[in-house]
């Protein structure tokens, strides 16, 4: 049987009427802040104390949007007769967010946990040249990074902790046995 003429139009209008009578879910952004997921990728925060200027983040960045400058300093010997050491000192750490594609490779390759995702997303600028943020701004964003999620209580203990606990238990048992052997009877 052929559909009645105009039945498609009636179905379309029915959908429109149902949608018009529902409550809207639009949030008025500047007035109400959105509820973001806990590990939202907003901007990259820098924990400067952990940065050793290894340059891995800048080398692995596919967009070359990370700029790092440093110099070497000589650290005096810790003990008399020891030798002096040299270490890198961070002079400049900047990220050009007009080039960044938010892939997170820099955060993944950082061996010292100096870079983190911050949920901050309100950093718009009127001039594209102002989207290069220096280390003081990146450091400010670091304090908005949420704490990592709690470990799963049902997960097995990491191998490193299990080995350390086993060694500590053996030492404690040996010390206990020695202590009991020294006690008068």
CSV table of C-alpha atoms in Angstrom, one decimal:
chain,number,residue,atom,x,y,z
A,1,UNK,CA,0.0,0.0,0.0
A,2,UNK,CA,1.3,3.4,-0.9
A,3,UNK,CA,2.0,6.0,1.8
A,4,UNK,CA,-0.6,8.7,2.1
A,5,UNK,CA,0.5,12.0,0.5
A,6,UNK,CA,1.9,14.4,3.1
A,7,UNK,CA,2.6,11.6,5.7
A,8,UNK,CA,6.4,12.5,5.6
A,9,UNK,CA,5.6,16.1,6.3
A,10,UNK,CA,3.4,15.1,9.2
A,11,UNK,CA,6.1,12.9,10.7
A,12,UNK,CA,8.7,15.7,10.4
A,13,UNK,CA,6.3,18.2,12.0
A,14,UNK,CA,5.6,15.8,14.9
A,15,UNK,CA,9.4,15.5,15.6
A,16,UNK,CA,9.6,19.3,15.5
A,17,UNK,CA,6.7,19.7,18.0
A,18,UNK,CA,8.2,17.1,20.4
A,19,UNK,CA,11.6,18.9,20.3
A,20,UNK,CA,10.0,22.3,20.8
A,21,UNK,CA,8.2,21.2,24.0
A,22,UNK,CA,11.3,19.7,25.7
A,23,UNK,CA,13.4,21.7,28.1
A,24,UNK,CA,16.6,23.0,26.6
A,25,UNK,CA,19.9,21.7,27.7
A,26,UNK,CA,22.0,24.7,26.6
A,27,UNK,CA,24.3,26.1,29.2
A,28,UNK,CA,25.0,29.8,29.0
A,29,UNK,CA,28.8,29.5,29.1
A,30,UNK,CA,30.1,32.7,30.7
A,31,UNK,CA,27.4,32.7,33.3
A,32,UNK,CA,27.6,29.0,34.2
A,33,UNK,CA,30.9,27.1,34.1
A,34,UNK,CA,30.7,23.7,32.4
A,35,UNK,CA,31.1,20.5,34.4
A,36,UNK,CA,34.3,19.0,32.9
A,37,UNK,CA,35.5,15.4,33.1
A,38,UNK,CA,38.1,14.9,35.8
A,39,UNK,CA,41.1,14.5,33.4
A,40,UNK,CA,40.2,17.1,30.8
A,41,UNK,CA,42.9,18.2,28.4
A,42,UNK,CA,43.0,21.9,28.6
A,43,UNK,CA,46.5,23.4,28.7
A,44,UNK,CA,49.9,22.0,29.7
A,45,UNK,CA,51.2,22.9,33.1
A,46,UNK,CA,54.9,22.9,34.0
A,47,UNK,CA,56.2,21.7,37.3
A,48,UNK,CA,59.5,23.5,37.0
A,49,UNK,CA,61.2,21.9,39.9
A,50,UNK,CA,61.1,18.5,38.1
A,51,UNK,CA,62.4,19.8,34.8
A,52,UNK,CA,66.0,18.7,34.1
A,53,UNK,CA,66.2,20.4,30.7
A,54,UNK,CA,66.6,17.1,29.0
A,55,UNK,CA,64.8,18.5,25.9
A,56,UNK,CA,62.9,15.3,25.2
A,57,UNK,CA,59.6,17.2,25.1
A,58,UNK,CA,60.8,19.7,22.5
A,59,UNK,CA,62.5,17.0,20.4
A,60,UNK,CA,59.4,14.7,20.3
A,61,UNK,CA,56.9,17.5,19.7
A,62,UNK,CA,55.5,17.0,16.2
A,63,UNK,CA,54.6,20.7,15.9
A,64,UNK,CA,57.9,22.1,17.3
A,65,UNK,CA,55.9,24.4,19.5
A,66,UNK,CA,58.0,24.0,22.7
A,67,UNK,CA,60.9,26.4,23.2
A,68,UNK,CA,63.5,25.7,25.8
A,69,UNK,CA,66.7,27.7,26.6
A,70,UNK,CA,69.2,26.7,29.3
A,71,UNK,CA,72.7,27.1,30.5
A,72,UNK,CA,75.2,24.9,32.4
A,73,UNK,CA,76.2,25.7,35.9
A,74,UNK,CA,79.0,24.1,37.9
A,75,UNK,CA,78.0,22.7,41.2
A,76,UNK,CA,80.7,22.5,43.8
A,77,UNK,CA,81.7,19.1,45.2
A,78,UNK,CA,79.4,17.7,47.9
A,79,UNK,CA,82.3,16.2,49.9
A,80,UNK,CA,85.9,17.3,50.2
A,81,UNK,CA,88.1,15.7,47.6
A,82,UNK,CA,85.0,15.1,45.3
A,83,UNK,CA,84.7,16.5,41.8
A,84,UNK,CA,82.6,19.4,40.7
A,85,UNK,CA,79.5,18.6,38.7
A,86,UNK,CA,77.7,20.5,36.0
A,87,UNK,CA,74.0,20.7,35.6
A,88,UNK,CA,71.5,22.3,33.2
A,89,UNK,CA,69.6,25.3,34.5
A,90,UNK,CA,66.3,26.3,32.8
A,91,UNK,CA,66.3,29.8,31.4
A,92,UNK,CA,63.2,29.7,29.2
A,93,UNK,CA,60.3,27.2,28.8
A,94,UNK,CA,57.6,28.3,26.5
A,95,UNK,CA,54.8,26.6,24.6
A,96,UNK,CA,53.1,28.2,21.6
A,97,UNK,CA,49.5,27.2,21.9
A,98,UNK,CA,48.7,28.6,18.5
A,99,UNK,CA,50.7,25.7,17.1
A,100,UNK,CA,50.1,23.0,19.7
A,101,UNK,CA,47.7,20.2,18.6
A,102,UNK,CA,47.2,19.0,22.2
A,103,UNK,CA,48.5,15.5,21.3
A,104,UNK,CA,50.1,15.0,24.8
A,105,UNK,CA,53.3,13.5,23.4
A,106,UNK,CA,55.4,15.9,25.4
A,107,UNK,CA,53.7,14.9,28.6
A,108,UNK,CA,54.1,11.2,27.8
A,109,UNK,CA,57.8,11.4,27.0
A,110,UNK,CA,58.8,13.5,30.0
A,111,UNK,CA,60.8,11.1,32.3
A,112,UNK,CA,60.7,13.4,35.3
A,113,UNK,CA,57.0,14.3,35.5
A,114,UNK,CA,57.5,18.0,34.8
A,115,UNK,CA,54.5,18.4,32.4
A,116,UNK,CA,50.8,17.7,33.2
A,117,UNK,CA,47.4,18.3,31.7
A,118,UNK,CA,45.5,21.1,33.3
A,119,UNK,CA,41.8,21.5,32.8
A,120,UNK,CA,42.1,25.2,32.3
A,121,UNK,CA,40.6,26.2,29.0
A,122,UNK,CA,40.0,29.9,29.3
A,123,UNK,CA,43.2,31.4,27.8
A,124,UNK,CA,41.9,33.1,24.6
A,125,UNK,CA,43.9,36.1,23.4
A,126,UNK,CA,43.1,38.8,20.9
A,127,UNK,CA,46.5,38.5,19.2
A,128,UNK,CA,47.8,35.2,18.1
A,129,UNK,CA,51.3,36.2,19.2
A,130,UNK,CA,50.1,36.3,22.8
A,131,UNK,CA,49.4,32.5,22.7
A,132,UNK,CA,53.0,31.7,23.4
A,133,UNK,CA,53.0,31.2,27.2
A,134,UNK,CA,56.2,31.4,29.2
A,135,UNK,CA,57.1,29.3,32.2
A,136,UNK,CA,55.6,31.5,34.8
A,137,UNK,CA,52.2,31.2,33.2
A,138,UNK,CA,52.7,27.4,32.7
A,139,UNK,CA,53.7,27.2,36.4
A,140,UNK,CA,50.4,29.0,37.4
A,141,UNK,CA,48.4,26.4,35.5
A,142,UNK,CA,50.2,23.6,37.3
A,143,UNK,CA,48.3,24.3,40.5
A,144,UNK,CA,45.0,23.6,38.7
A,145,UNK,CA,46.0,20.1,37.8
A,146,UNK,CA,43.7,17.6,39.6
A,147,UNK,CA,45.2,14.9,41.8
A,148,UNK,CA,45.5,11.5,40.0
A,149,UNK,CA,42.7,9.0,40.5
A,150,UNK,CA,43.0,6.7,43.4
A,151,UNK,CA,44.5,3.3,42.8
A,152,UNK,CA,42.1,0.4,42.4
A,153,UNK,CA,42.0,-1.4,45.8
A,154,UNK,CA,41.5,-4.8,44.1
A,155,UNK,CA,44.6,-4.4,41.9
A,156,UNK,CA,47.7,-6.4,42.7
A,157,UNK,CA,50.6,-4.7,44.4
A,158,UNK,CA,53.3,-3.4,42.1
A,159,UNK,CA,56.3,-5.8,41.7
A,160,UNK,CA,58.7,-3.2,43.1
A,161,UNK,CA,56.7,-2.8,46.3
A,162,UNK,CA,56.2,-6.5,46.7
A,163,UNK,CA,60.0,-7.2,46.4
A,164,UNK,CA,60.9,-4.4,48.8
A,165,UNK,CA,58.3,-5.6,51.3
A,166,UNK,CA,59.6,-9.2,51.0
A,167,UNK,CA,63.2,-8.0,51.6
A,168,UNK,CA,62.1,-5.9,54.6
A,169,UNK,CA,60.2,-8.8,56.1
A,170,UNK,CA,63.3,-11.0,55.8
A,171,UNK,CA,65.5,-8.4,57.5
A,172,UNK,CA,63.0,-7.9,60.3
A,173,UNK,CA,62.8,-11.7,60.8
A,174,UNK,CA,66.6,-11.9,61.0
A,175,UNK,CA,66.8,-9.1,63.5
A,176,UNK,CA,64.0,-10.6,65.6
A,177,UNK,CA,65.9,-14.0,65.6
A,178,UNK,CA,69.2,-12.3,66.6
A,179,UNK,CA,67.4,-10.3,69.3
A,180,UNK,CA,65.7,-13.4,70.7
A,181,UNK,CA,69.1,-15.3,70.7
A,182,UNK,CA,70.7,-12.5,72.7
A,183,UNK,CA,68.0,-12.4,75.4
A,184,UNK,CA,68.8,-14.2,78.7
A,185,UNK,CA,66.8,-17.4,79.3
